[in-house]
CSV table of N, CA and C and ligand atoms in Angstrom, one decimal:
chain,number,residue,atom,x,y,z
R,1,MET,N,-91.7,28.5,144.5
R,1,MET,CA,-92.9,28.1,145.1
R,1,MET,C,-92.9,27.3,146.0
R,2,ASN,N,-93.2,27.5,147.2
R,2,ASN,CA,-93.6,26.3,148.0
R,2,ASN,C,-94.9,25.5,147.4
R,3,GLN,N,-94.7,24.2,147.5
R,3,GLN,CA,-95.7,23.0,147.0
R,3,GLN,C,-96.4,22.6,148.7
R,4,LYS,N,-97.6,21.6,147.9
R,4,LYS,CA,-98.3,21.9,149.4
R,4,LYS,C,-97.7,20.5,149.9
R,5,LYS,N,-97.4,19.9,151.3
R,5,LYS,CA,-96.9,19.3,151.8
R,5,LYS,C,-97.6,17.8,151.8
R,6,VAL,N,-97.2,16.7,151.5
R,6,VAL,CA,-97.4,15.4,151.4
R,6,VAL,C,-96.5,14.9,153.0
R,7,LEU,N,-97.6,13.6,153.2
R,7,LEU,CA,-97.2,12.3,154.1
R,7,LEU,C,-95.6,11.8,153.7
R,8,MET,N,-94.6,11.7,153.7
R,8,MET,CA,-93.9,10.6,153.0
R,8,MET,C,-93.1,9.9,154.3
R,9,ASN,N,-93.1,8.4,153.8
R,9,ASN,CA,-92.3,7.7,154.9
R,9,ASN,C,-90.6,6.9,154.6
R,10,PHE,N,-90.5,7.0,155.6
R,10,PHE,CA,-88.9,6.9,155.7
R,10,PHE,C,-88.5,5.9,156.2
R,11,ARG,N,-87.4,5.1,156.1
R,11,ARG,CA,-86.4,4.1,157.3
R,11,ARG,C,-85.1,4.7,157.3
R,12,VAL,N,-84.7,4.9,158.1
R,12,VAL,CA,-83.7,5.7,158.4
R,12,VAL,C,-83.1,5.1,159.6
R,13,ASN,N,-81.6,4.9,159.2
R,13,ASN,CA,-80.9,4.2,160.6
R,13,ASN,C,-81.7,2.9,161.2
R,14,GLY,N,-82.6,2.3,160.3
R,14,GLY,CA,-83.1,1.0,161.0
R,14,GLY,C,-84.5,1.3,162.1
R,15,GLU,N,-85.0,3.0,161.8
R,15,GLU,CA,-86.4,3.3,162.3
R,15,GLU,C,-87.4,3.8,161.5
R,16,GLU,N,-88.5,3.7,161.3
R,16,GLU,CA,-89.0,4.6,160.7
R,16,GLU,C,-89.5,5.6,160.7
R,17,ALA,N,-89.7,6.5,159.9
R,17,ALA,CA,-90.1,8.0,160.2
R,17,ALA,C,-90.9,8.7,158.5
R,18,GLN,N,-92.3,9.1,159.4
R,18,GLN,CA,-93.2,10.1,158.9
R,18,GLN,C,-92.9,11.7,158.6
R,19,VAL,N,-92.5,12.3,157.7
R,19,VAL,CA,-92.6,13.6,157.6
R,19,VAL,C,-93.6,14.0,156.6
R,20,ALA,N,-94.0,15.1,156.8
R,20,ALA,CA,-94.8,16.0,156.3
R,20,ALA,C,-94.1,17.0,155.6
R,21,ALA,N,-93.5,16.9,154.3
R,21,ALA,CA,-92.5,17.9,153.5
R,21,ALA,C,-93.3,18.0,151.9
R,22,SER,N,-92.9,19.0,151.4
R,22,SER,CA,-93.0,19.4,149.9
R,22,SER,C,-92.4,18.6,149.2
R,23,PRO,N,-92.9,17.8,148.1
R,23,PRO,CA,-92.4,17.1,147.2
R,23,PRO,C,-91.0,17.6,146.5
R,24,ASN,N,-90.8,18.9,146.6
R,24,ASN,CA,-89.5,19.1,146.0
R,24,ASN,C,-88.7,19.2,147.0
R,25,ARG,N,-88.7,18.8,148.3
R,25,ARG,CA,-87.7,19.0,149.1
R,25,ARG,C,-87.0,18.0,148.8
R,26,LEU,N,-85.2,18.1,149.2
R,26,LEU,CA,-84.4,17.3,148.9
R,26,LEU,C,-83.9,16.3,149.8
R,27,LEU,N,-83.4,15.2,149.5
R,27,LEU,CA,-83.2,14.4,150.8
R,27,LEU,C,-82.8,14.6,152.1
R,28,LEU,N,-81.4,15.5,151.5
R,28,LEU,CA,-80.7,15.9,152.8
R,28,LEU,C,-81.5,16.9,153.3
R,29,GLU,N,-82.0,18.2,152.7
R,29,GLU,CA,-83.2,18.8,154.0
R,29,GLU,C,-83.6,18.2,154.7
R,30,VAL,N,-84.5,17.1,154.1
R,30,VAL,CA,-85.2,16.0,155.1
R,30,VAL,C,-84.5,15.7,156.6
R,31,LEU,N,-83.5,15.2,156.0
R,31,LEU,CA,-82.4,14.2,156.9
R,31,LEU,C,-82.2,15.1,157.9
R,32,ARG,N,-81.3,16.6,157.7
R,32,ARG,CA,-80.8,17.5,158.1
R,32,ARG,C,-82.0,18.4,159.2
R,33,GLU,N,-83.1,18.6,158.4
R,33,GLU,CA,-83.9,19.7,159.3
R,33,GLU,C,-85.0,19.1,159.9
R,34,GLU,N,-85.5,18.1,159.0
R,34,GLU,CA,-86.9,17.3,159.8
R,34,GLU,C,-86.7,16.2,160.7
R,35,LEU,N,-85.6,15.5,160.2
R,35,LEU,CA,-84.9,14.1,161.3
R,35,LEU,C,-84.1,14.8,161.9
R,36,ASN,N,-83.3,15.8,161.5
R,36,ASN,CA,-82.1,16.5,162.8
R,36,ASN,C,-81.7,15.5,162.8
R,37,LEU,N,-80.5,14.8,161.9
R,37,LEU,CA,-79.9,14.2,161.5
R,37,LEU,C,-78.9,15.2,160.8
R,38,THR,N,-78.0,16.0,161.7
R,38,THR,CA,-77.2,16.7,160.8
R,38,THR,C,-76.2,16.6,160.9
R,39,GLY,N,-75.6,15.2,160.8
R,39,GLY,CA,-74.2,14.8,160.6
R,39,GLY,C,-73.9,14.7,159.0
R,40,THR,N,-74.7,14.6,158.5
R,40,THR,CA,-74.9,14.7,157.4
R,40,THR,C,-74.7,16.1,156.7
R,41,LYS,N,-73.3,16.2,155.8
R,41,LYS,CA,-73.2,17.9,155.5
R,41,LYS,C,-73.7,18.2,154.1
R,42,LEU,N,-73.5,19.3,153.9
R,42,LEU,CA,-74.3,20.2,152.9
R,42,LEU,C,-72.9,21.1,152.7
R,43,GLY,N,-71.7,20.4,151.4
R,43,GLY,CA,-70.9,21.2,150.7
R,43,GLY,C,-71.4,21.9,149.8
R,44,CYS,N,-71.3,21.6,148.7
R,44,CYS,CA,-70.9,22.2,147.2
R,44,CYS,C,-72.4,22.7,146.8
R,45,ASP,N,-73.5,21.5,147.1
R,45,ASP,CA,-74.8,21.8,146.9
R,45,ASP,C,-74.8,21.2,145.4
R,46,ASP,N,-74.1,21.0,144.5
R,46,ASP,CA,-74.1,20.4,143.6
R,46,ASP,C,-73.7,18.8,142.9
R,47,GLY,N,-73.2,17.9,144.0
R,47,GLY,CA,-73.0,16.7,143.6
R,47,GLY,C,-71.9,16.7,143.1
R,48,SER,N,-70.9,17.3,144.1
R,48,SER,CA,-69.4,17.1,143.5
R,48,SER,C,-68.3,17.2,144.7
R,49,CYS,N,-68.3,17.1,145.9
R,49,CYS,CA,-67.5,17.3,146.7
R,49,CYS,C,-68.0,16.0,147.9
R,50,GLY,N,-69.1,15.4,147.7
R,50,GLY,CA,-69.2,14.1,148.9
R,50,GLY,C,-69.5,14.4,149.9
R,51,ALA,N,-69.9,15.7,150.5
R,51,ALA,CA,-69.7,15.8,152.1
R,51,ALA,C,-71.4,15.4,152.5
R,52,CYS,N,-72.3,14.9,151.6
R,52,CYS,CA,-73.4,14.4,152.2
R,52,CYS,C,-73.4,13.0,151.7
R,53,THR,N,-72.8,12.3,151.3
R,53,THR,CA,-72.7,11.1,151.4
R,53,THR,C,-73.6,10.6,152.7
R,54,ILE,N,-74.6,9.4,152.0
R,54,ILE,CA,-75.3,8.4,153.2
R,54,ILE,C,-75.0,7.3,152.0
R,55,LEU,N,-75.3,6.0,152.7
R,55,LEU,CA,-75.7,4.9,151.7
R,55,LEU,C,-77.4,4.8,152.1
R,56,VAL,N,-77.5,4.1,150.3
R,56,VAL,CA,-78.9,3.7,150.3
R,56,VAL,C,-78.9,2.6,149.8
R,57,GLU,N,-79.5,1.6,150.6
R,57,GLU,CA,-79.0,0.2,150.4
R,57,GLU,C,-77.6,-0.1,150.2
R,58,GLY,N,-77.0,0.3,151.1
R,58,GLY,CA,-75.9,0.3,151.2
R,58,GLY,C,-74.7,0.9,150.3
R,59,VAL,N,-75.1,1.4,149.2
R,59,VAL,CA,-74.4,2.2,148.1
R,59,VAL,C,-74.2,3.4,148.5
R,60,PRO,N,-73.4,4.1,148.4
R,60,PRO,CA,-72.7,5.8,148.4
R,60,PRO,C,-73.5,6.6,147.9
R,61,SER,N,-74.6,7.5,148.1
R,61,SER,CA,-75.3,8.4,147.6
R,61,SER,C,-75.5,9.9,147.8
R,62,GLN,N,-75.2,10.4,147.3
R,62,GLN,CA,-75.2,11.8,147.7
R,62,GLN,C,-76.3,12.7,147.7
R,63,CYS,N,-77.1,13.2,148.6
R,63,CYS,CA,-78.1,13.1,148.9
R,63,CYS,C,-78.5,15.0,148.5
R,64,CYS,N,-77.7,15.5,147.8
R,64,CYS,CA,-77.8,16.8,148.1
R,64,CYS,C,-78.5,16.9,146.8
R,65,MET,N,-78.6,15.9,145.8
R,65,MET,CA,-79.4,15.9,144.8
R,65,MET,C,-80.3,14.8,144.5
R,66,MET,N,-80.6,14.4,145.6
R,66,MET,CA,-82.2,13.5,145.5
R,66,MET,C,-83.9,13.6,146.0
R,67,LEU,N,-84.3,13.8,145.1
R,67,LEU,CA,-85.7,14.4,145.8
R,67,LEU,C,-86.0,13.6,147.1
R,68,ALA,N,-86.4,13.6,148.4
R,68,ALA,CA,-86.7,13.0,149.1
R,68,ALA,C,-87.7,12.5,149.2
R,69,ILE,N,-88.4,12.7,148.3
R,69,ILE,CA,-89.9,11.8,148.2
R,69,ILE,C,-89.6,10.7,147.0
R,70,SER,N,-88.2,10.6,146.3
R,70,SER,CA,-87.7,9.5,145.5
R,70,SER,C,-87.4,8.1,146.1
R,71,TYR,N,-86.9,8.4,147.8
R,71,TYR,CA,-86.3,7.4,148.7
R,71,TYR,C,-87.0,7.2,149.4
R,72,GLN,N,-88.2,7.1,149.5
R,72,GLN,CA,-89.3,6.4,150.4
R,72,GLN,C,-89.2,5.2,150.9
R,73,ASN,N,-89.3,4.5,152.2
R,73,ASN,CA,-89.0,3.2,152.3
R,73,ASN,C,-88.0,2.6,151.8
R,74,ARG,N,-87.0,3.3,151.6
R,74,ARG,CA,-85.5,2.7,150.8
R,74,ARG,C,-84.6,2.3,152.3
R,75,GLU,N,-83.9,1.8,152.5
R,75,GLU,CA,-83.1,1.7,153.3
R,75,GLU,C,-81.7,2.7,153.3
R,76,ILE,N,-82.0,3.7,154.0
R,76,ILE,CA,-81.1,4.7,154.1
R,76,ILE,C,-80.5,4.7,155.7
R,77,THR,N,-78.9,4.7,155.6
R,77,THR,CA,-78.0,5.0,156.4
R,77,THR,C,-77.2,6.1,156.4
R,78,THR,N,-77.4,7.0,157.8
R,78,THR,CA,-76.7,8.1,158.1
R,78,THR,C,-75.2,7.9,158.9
R,79,VAL,N,-74.4,9.0,158.9
R,79,VAL,CA,-73.3,8.7,159.9
R,79,VAL,C,-73.9,8.3,161.0
R,80,GLU,N,-74.9,8.8,161.5
R,80,GLU,CA,-75.4,8.6,162.8
R,80,GLU,C,-75.8,7.2,162.7
R,81,GLY,N,-75.8,6.1,161.8
R,81,GLY,CA,-76.2,4.7,161.7
R,81,GLY,C,-74.8,3.7,162.1
R,82,LEU,N,-74.0,4.8,162.1
R,82,LEU,CA,-72.6,4.3,162.5
R,82,LEU,C,-72.6,3.4,163.5
R,83,ALA,N,-72.7,3.9,164.4
R,83,ALA,CA,-72.3,3.5,166.2
R,83,ALA,C,-73.4,2.8,166.5
R,84,GLN,N,-73.4,2.0,167.3
R,84,GLN,CA,-74.4,1.2,167.8
R,84,GLN,C,-74.1,0.7,169.4
R,85,ASN,N,-75.6,0.7,170.4
R,85,ASN,CA,-75.3,0.6,171.5
R,85,ASN,C,-74.2,2.0,172.0
R,86,GLY,N,-74.1,2.7,171.5
R,86,GLY,CA,-73.6,3.7,172.2
R,86,GLY,C,-71.9,3.5,171.8
R,87,GLN,N,-71.3,2.8,171.3
R,87,GLN,CA,-70.4,2.5,170.8
R,87,GLN,C,-69.8,3.0,169.0
R,88,LEU,N,-68.9,3.6,169.3
R,88,LEU,CA,-68.5,4.2,167.9
R,88,LEU,C,-68.4,2.7,167.1
R,89,ASP,N,-68.8,3.1,165.5
R,89,ASP,CA,-68.2,1.9,164.8
R,89,ASP,C,-66.3,1.5,164.5
R,90,PRO,N,-65.9,0.8,164.6
R,90,PRO,CA,-64.5,0.9,164.4
R,90,PRO,C,-63.9,1.9,163.1
R,91,LEU,N,-64.5,1.9,162.4
R,91,LEU,CA,-64.5,3.0,161.4
R,91,LEU,C,-64.1,4.1,161.9
R,92,GLN,N,-65.0,4.5,162.6
R,92,GLN,CA,-65.1,5.8,163.9
R,92,GLN,C,-63.9,5.8,164.5
R,93,LYS,N,-63.1,5.2,165.3
R,93,LYS,CA,-62.8,4.7,166.2
R,93,LYS,C,-60.9,4.7,165.6
R,94,ALA,N,-60.9,4.5,164.2
R,94,ALA,CA,-59.7,4.3,163.7
R,94,ALA,C,-59.6,5.4,163.1
R,95,PHE,N,-60.4,6.7,162.6
R,95,PHE,CA,-60.6,8.0,162.3
R,95,PHE,C,-59.9,8.5,163.6
R,96,CYS,N,-60.6,8.4,164.8
R,96,CYS,CA,-59.9,9.2,165.9
R,96,CYS,C,-58.5,9.1,166.8
R,97,THR,N,-58.0,7.8,166.0
R,97,THR,CA,-56.8,7.1,166.6
R,97,THR,C,-55.7,7.5,165.7
R,98,GLU,N,-55.9,7.8,164.3
R,98,GLU,CA,-55.1,8.1,162.9
R,98,GLU,C,-55.2,9.3,162.6
R,99,GLY,N,-55.9,10.2,163.7
R,99,GLY,CA,-56.3,11.5,163.0
R,99,GLY,C,-56.9,11.8,161.9
R,100,GLY,N,-57.6,11.1,161.7
R,100,GLY,CA,-58.5,11.0,159.8
R,100,GLY,C,-58.9,12.0,159.8
R,101,GLN,N,-59.7,12.7,160.9
R,101,GLN,CA,-61.1,13.5,161.1
R,101,GLN,C,-60.6,14.7,160.7
R,102,GLN,N,-59.0,15.2,161.2
R,102,GLN,CA,-58.9,16.5,160.9
R,102,GLN,C,-59.8,17.6,161.4
R,103,CYS,N,-60.7,18.6,160.3
R,103,CYS,CA,-61.6,19.6,160.8
R,103,CYS,C,-62.8,19.1,160.8
R,104,GLY,N,-63.1,17.7,160.0
R,104,GLY,CA,-64.3,17.1,160.5
R,104,GLY,C,-65.5,17.5,159.6
R,105,PHE,N,-65.3,18.3,158.4
R,105,PHE,CA,-66.0,18.9,157.6
R,105,PHE,C,-66.8,17.9,156.9
R,106,CYS,N,-65.4,16.9,155.9
R,106,CYS,CA,-65.7,15.6,154.9
R,106,CYS,C,-66.0,14.5,155.5
R,107,THR,N,-65.6,14.3,156.8
R,107,THR,CA,-65.5,13.0,157.6
R,107,THR,C,-67.0,12.4,157.4
R,108,PRO,N,-67.8,12.5,157.4
R,108,PRO,CA,-69.4,11.7,157.6
R,108,PRO,C,-69.0,11.8,155.9
R,109,GLY,N,-69.3,12.0,155.0
R,109,GLY,CA,-69.2,11.8,153.9
R,109,GLY,C,-68.3,10.3,153.4
R,110,ILE,N,-66.9,10.9,154.3
R,110,ILE,CA,-66.0,10.1,153.9
R,110,ILE,C,-66.2,8.5,154.6
R,111,LEU,N,-66.7,8.4,156.2
R,111,LEU,CA,-67.0,7.5,156.6
R,111,LEU,C,-68.0,6.6,156.2
R,112,MET,N,-68.7,7.0,155.1
R,112,MET,CA,-70.0,6.5,154.6
R,112,MET,C,-69.2,6.1,153.2
R,113,ALA,N,-68.7,7.0,152.8
R,113,ALA,CA,-67.9,6.1,151.7
R,113,ALA,C,-67.2,4.5,151.7
R,114,ALA,N,-66.1,5.1,152.8
R,114,ALA,CA,-65.6,3.5,153.5
R,114,ALA,C,-66.1,2.7,153.6
R,115,ARG,N,-67.2,2.9,154.4
R,115,ARG,CA,-68.0,2.1,155.1
R,115,ARG,C,-68.6,1.0,154.2
R,116,ALA,N,-68.7,1.3,153.2
R,116,ALA,CA,-69.5,0.5,151.5
R,116,ALA,C,-68.2,0.2,150.8
R,117,LEU,N,-67.1,0.7,150.6
R,117,LEU,CA,-66.0,-0.3,150.5
R,117,LEU,C,-65.5,-1.3,151.3
R,118,LEU,N,-65.9,-1.0,152.8
R,118,LEU,CA,-65.0,-2.6,153.8
R,118,LEU,C,-66.2,-3.3,153.8
R,119,LEU,N,-67.3,-3.0,153.6
R,119,LEU,CA,-68.6,-3.9,153.3
R,119,LEU,C,-68.2,-5.1,151.9
R,120,GLU,N,-67.4,-4.3,150.7
R,120,GLU,CA,-67.3,-5.1,149.6
R,120,GLU,C,-65.8,-5.4,149.4
R,121,ASN,N,-65.4,-4.8,150.4
R,121,ASN,CA,-63.6,-5.3,150.1
R,121,ASN,C,-62.9,-5.2,151.2
R,122,ALA,N,-63.0,-6.4,152.0
R,122,ALA,CA,-62.0,-6.1,153.7
R,122,ALA,C,-60.7,-6.0,154.0
R,123,ASN,N,-60.0,-5.5,152.6
R,123,ASN,CA,-58.7,-6.0,152.5
R,123,ASN,C,-58.3,-4.8,151.3
R,124,PRO,N,-59.0,-3.5,151.4
R,124,PRO,CA,-58.2,-2.7,150.0
R,124,PRO,C,-56.6,-1.8,150.0
R,125,SER,N,-56.6,-2.0,148.9
R,125,SER,CA,-55.2,-1.2,148.9
R,125,SER,C,-55.4,0.0,148.8
R,126,VAL,N,-54.3,0.9,148.9
R,126,VAL,CA,-54.3,2.1,148.6
R,126,VAL,C,-55.0,2.9,147.8
R,127,GLN,N,-54.6,2.4,146.5
R,127,GLN,CA,-54.8,2.5,144.9
R,127,GLN,C,-56.7,2.4,145.4
R,128,GLU,N,-56.9,1.3,145.8
R,128,GLU,CA,-59.0,0.9,146.2
R,128,GLU,C,-59.5,1.6,146.9
R,129,ILE,N,-58.8,1.9,148.1
R,129,ILE,CA,-59.3,3.2,148.5
R,129,ILE,C,-59.4,4.7,148.4
R,130,GLY,N,-58.3,4.9,147.0
R,130,GLY,CA,-58.4,6.1,146.6
R,130,GLY,C,-59.2,6.3,145.6
R,131,GLN,N,-59.8,5.2,144.7
R,131,GLN,CA,-60.8,4.7,144.0
R,131,GLN,C,-61.8,5.3,144.8
R,132,ALA,N,-62.2,4.8,146.0
R,132,ALA,CA,-63.7,4.1,146.5
R,132,ALA,C,-63.9,6.1,146.6
R,133,LEU,N,-63.1,7.1,147.0
R,133,LEU,CA,-63.1,8.2,148.0
R,133,LEU,C,-63.3,9.1,146.7
R,134,ALA,N,-63.5,8.8,145.3
R,134,ALA,CA,-62.9,9.7,144.4
R,134,ALA,C,-63.6,11.1,144.2
R,135,GLY,N,-65.2,10.8,144.9
R,135,GLY,CA,-66.0,11.7,144.8
R,135,GLY,C,-66.1,12.4,146.0
R,136,ASN,N,-65.3,12.3,147.0
R,136,ASN,CA,-65.0,12.7,148.8
R,136,ASN,C,-64.0,13.9,148.2
R,137,ILE,N,-64.2,15.0,148.2
R,137,ILE,CA,-63.2,16.2,148.5
R,137,ILE,C,-62.9,16.4,150.1
R,138,CYS,N,-61.4,16.8,150.3
R,138,CYS,CA,-61.2,16.8,151.3
R,138,CYS,C,-60.3,18.4,151.1
R,139,ARG,N,-60.9,19.2,152.2
R,139,ARG,CA,-59.9,20.6,152.0
R,139,ARG,C,-59.0,21.1,152.9
R,140,CYS,N,-58.9,20.2,153.8
R,140,CYS,CA,-58.0,20.2,155.3
R,140,CYS,C,-56.9,19.5,154.2
R,141,THR,N,-55.6,18.7,155.7
R,141,THR,CA,-54.8,18.4,155.2
R,141,THR,C,-53.8,17.3,154.0
R,142,GLY,N,-55.3,17.0,153.7
R,142,GLY,CA,-54.7,15.7,152.9
R,142,GLY,C,-55.8,14.4,153.1
R,143,TYR,N,-55.1,13.4,152.2
R,143,TYR,CA,-55.8,12.2,152.6
R,143,TYR,C,-55.0,11.4,153.7
R,144,THR,N,-53.7,11.6,153.5
R,144,THR,CA,-52.6,10.6,154.1
R,144,THR,C,-53.2,9.7,155.6
R,145,LYS,N,-53.8,10.7,156.4
R,145,LYS,CA,-54.1,10.3,157.7
R,145,LYS,C,-55.9,9.6,157.7
R,146,ILE,N,-56.3,9.6,156.0
R,146,ILE,CA,-57.6,9.6,155.9
R,146,ILE,C,-57.4,8.1,155.8
R,147,ILE,N,-56.9,8.0,154.9
R,147,ILE,CA,-56.3,6.6,154.6
R,147,ILE,C,-55.6,5.9,155.3
R,148,ALA,N,-54.8,6.2,155.9
R,148,ALA,CA,-54.2,5.3,157.2
R,148,ALA,C,-55.7,4.6,158.2
R,149,ALA,N,-56.1,5.5,158.7
R,149,ALA,CA,-57.4,5.5,159.4
R,149,ALA,C,-58.4,4.3,159.1
R,150,ILE,N,-58.6,4.1,157.3
R,150,ILE,CA,-59.4,3.2,156.7
R,150,ILE,C,-58.4,2.0,157.0
R,151,GLN,N,-57.3,2.0,156.4
R,151,GLN,CA,-56.9,0.9,156.2
R,151,GLN,C,-56.7,-0.1,158.2
R,152,ARG,N,-56.4,1.1,159.3
R,152,ARG,CA,-56.4,0.4,160.2
R,152,ARG,C,-57.9,-0.1,160.4
R,153,ALA,N,-58.9,0.4,160.1
R,153,ALA,CA,-60.3,0.2,160.3
R,153,ALA,C,-60.4,-1.3,159.8
R,154,ALA,N,-59.5,-1.7,158.4
R,154,ALA,CA,-60.2,-2.8,157.8
R,154,ALA,C,-59.3,-4.0,159.1
R,155,ARG,N,-57.9,-3.9,159.7
R,155,ARG,CA,-57.5,-4.4,160.1
R,155,ARG,C,-58.4,-5.1,161.1
R,156,ASP,N,-58.9,-3.7,161.4
R,156,ASP,CA,-59.5,-4.1,163.3
R,156,ASP,C,-61.1,-5.0,163.1
R,157,TYR,N,-61.6,-4.8,161.8
R,157,TYR,CA,-62.8,-5.4,161.3
R,157,TYR,C,-62.2,-6.8,161.3
R,158,GLN,N,-61.1,-7.2,160.7
R,158,GLN,CA,-60.8,-8.5,160.3
R,158,GLN,C,-60.4,-9.1,161.6
R,159,GLU,N,-59.6,-8.7,162.8
R,159,GLU,CA,-59.5,-9.1,163.8
R,159,GLU,C,-60.5,-9.2,165.0
R,160,ALA,N,-61.3,-8.2,164.4
R,160,ALA,CA,-62.9,-8.8,165.4
R,160,ALA,C,-63.5,-9.8,165.0
R,161,ALA,N,-63.2,-10.1,163.7
R,161,ALA,CA,-64.3,-11.3,162.8
R,161,ALA,C,-63.5,-12.8,163.4
R,162,GLU,N,-62.3,-12.6,163.0
R,162,GLU,CA,-61.4,-13.6,163.4
R,162,GLU,C,-61.7,-14.2,165.2
R,163,LYS,N,-61.6,-13.1,166.0
R,163,LYS,CA,-62.4,-13.5,167.3
R,163,LYS,C,-63.6,-14.1,167.4
R,164,GLU,N,-64.2,-13.3,166.8
R,164,GLU,CA,-65.7,-14.1,166.5
R,164,GLU,C,-65.8,-15.6,166.3
R,165,ASP,N,-65.0,-15.9,165.2
R,165,ASP,CA,-64.8,-16.9,164.6
R,165,ASP,C,-64.2,-18.2,165.6
R,166,ARG,N,-63.1,-17.2,166.6
R,166,ARG,CA,-62.7,-18.3,167.9
R,166,ARG,C,-63.7,-18.3,168.8
R,167,VAL,N,-64.5,-18.1,169.1
R,167,VAL,CA,-65.1,-17.9,170.0
R,167,VAL,C,-66.7,-18.9,170.0
R,168,ALA,N,-67.0,-19.0,168.4
R,168,ALA,CA,-68.1,-19.7,167.8
R,168,ALA,C,-67.2,-21.3,167.9
R,169,ILE,N,-66.1,-21.3,167.8
R,169,ILE,CA,-65.6,-22.6,167.8
R,169,ILE,C,-65.2,-23.0,169.2
J,201,FES,S1,-73.0,18.5,149.2
J,201,FES,FE1,-73.5,17.3,147.9
J,201,FES,S2,-72.0,16.0,146.7
J,201,FES,FE2,-71.2,18.1,147.6
J,202,FES,S1,-61.0,17.2,157.4
J,202,FES,FE1,-61.4,19.2,156.9
J,202,FES,S2,-62.5,19.2,154.9
J,202,FES,FE2,-61.8,17.3,155.2
């Protein structure tokens, strides 16, 4: 049954957005259908594949199971929020260089889980990457290239940080 729409306020990728939506709309639906942020994918629709992973205040969260109305004014980051000033994030570049995107369907969710990992752990081991991606299922050729891409991104972030330090001195 359609419920009466209410106005909801969101903060997505650093911008404010207001949406009129039924209280039973899922955050995934609001992002994709109301805000046109279609990078976040719908896979299993039951919280088990990770394709819909976004960050809520930096924490990877599966938005196919979340009521939009409960996430008003929280800091939400979708895959569209990774690129800055028209430049891909080093993590996105590393996926391209290492061929980690494969068919690409799971890639947005994996990028978000990996981003959260690298914010917490600048130099994760293969095992730690595996643990961070435990909720993200890829149905393509496997995880070897995905893991290589995350390791490359970790190196690239560190090199960029060292360069910035040198410039500051
Ligand atoms: S679509 Fe959300 S976990 Fe699969
Ligand atoms: S790249 Fe195709 S599902 Fe992962």
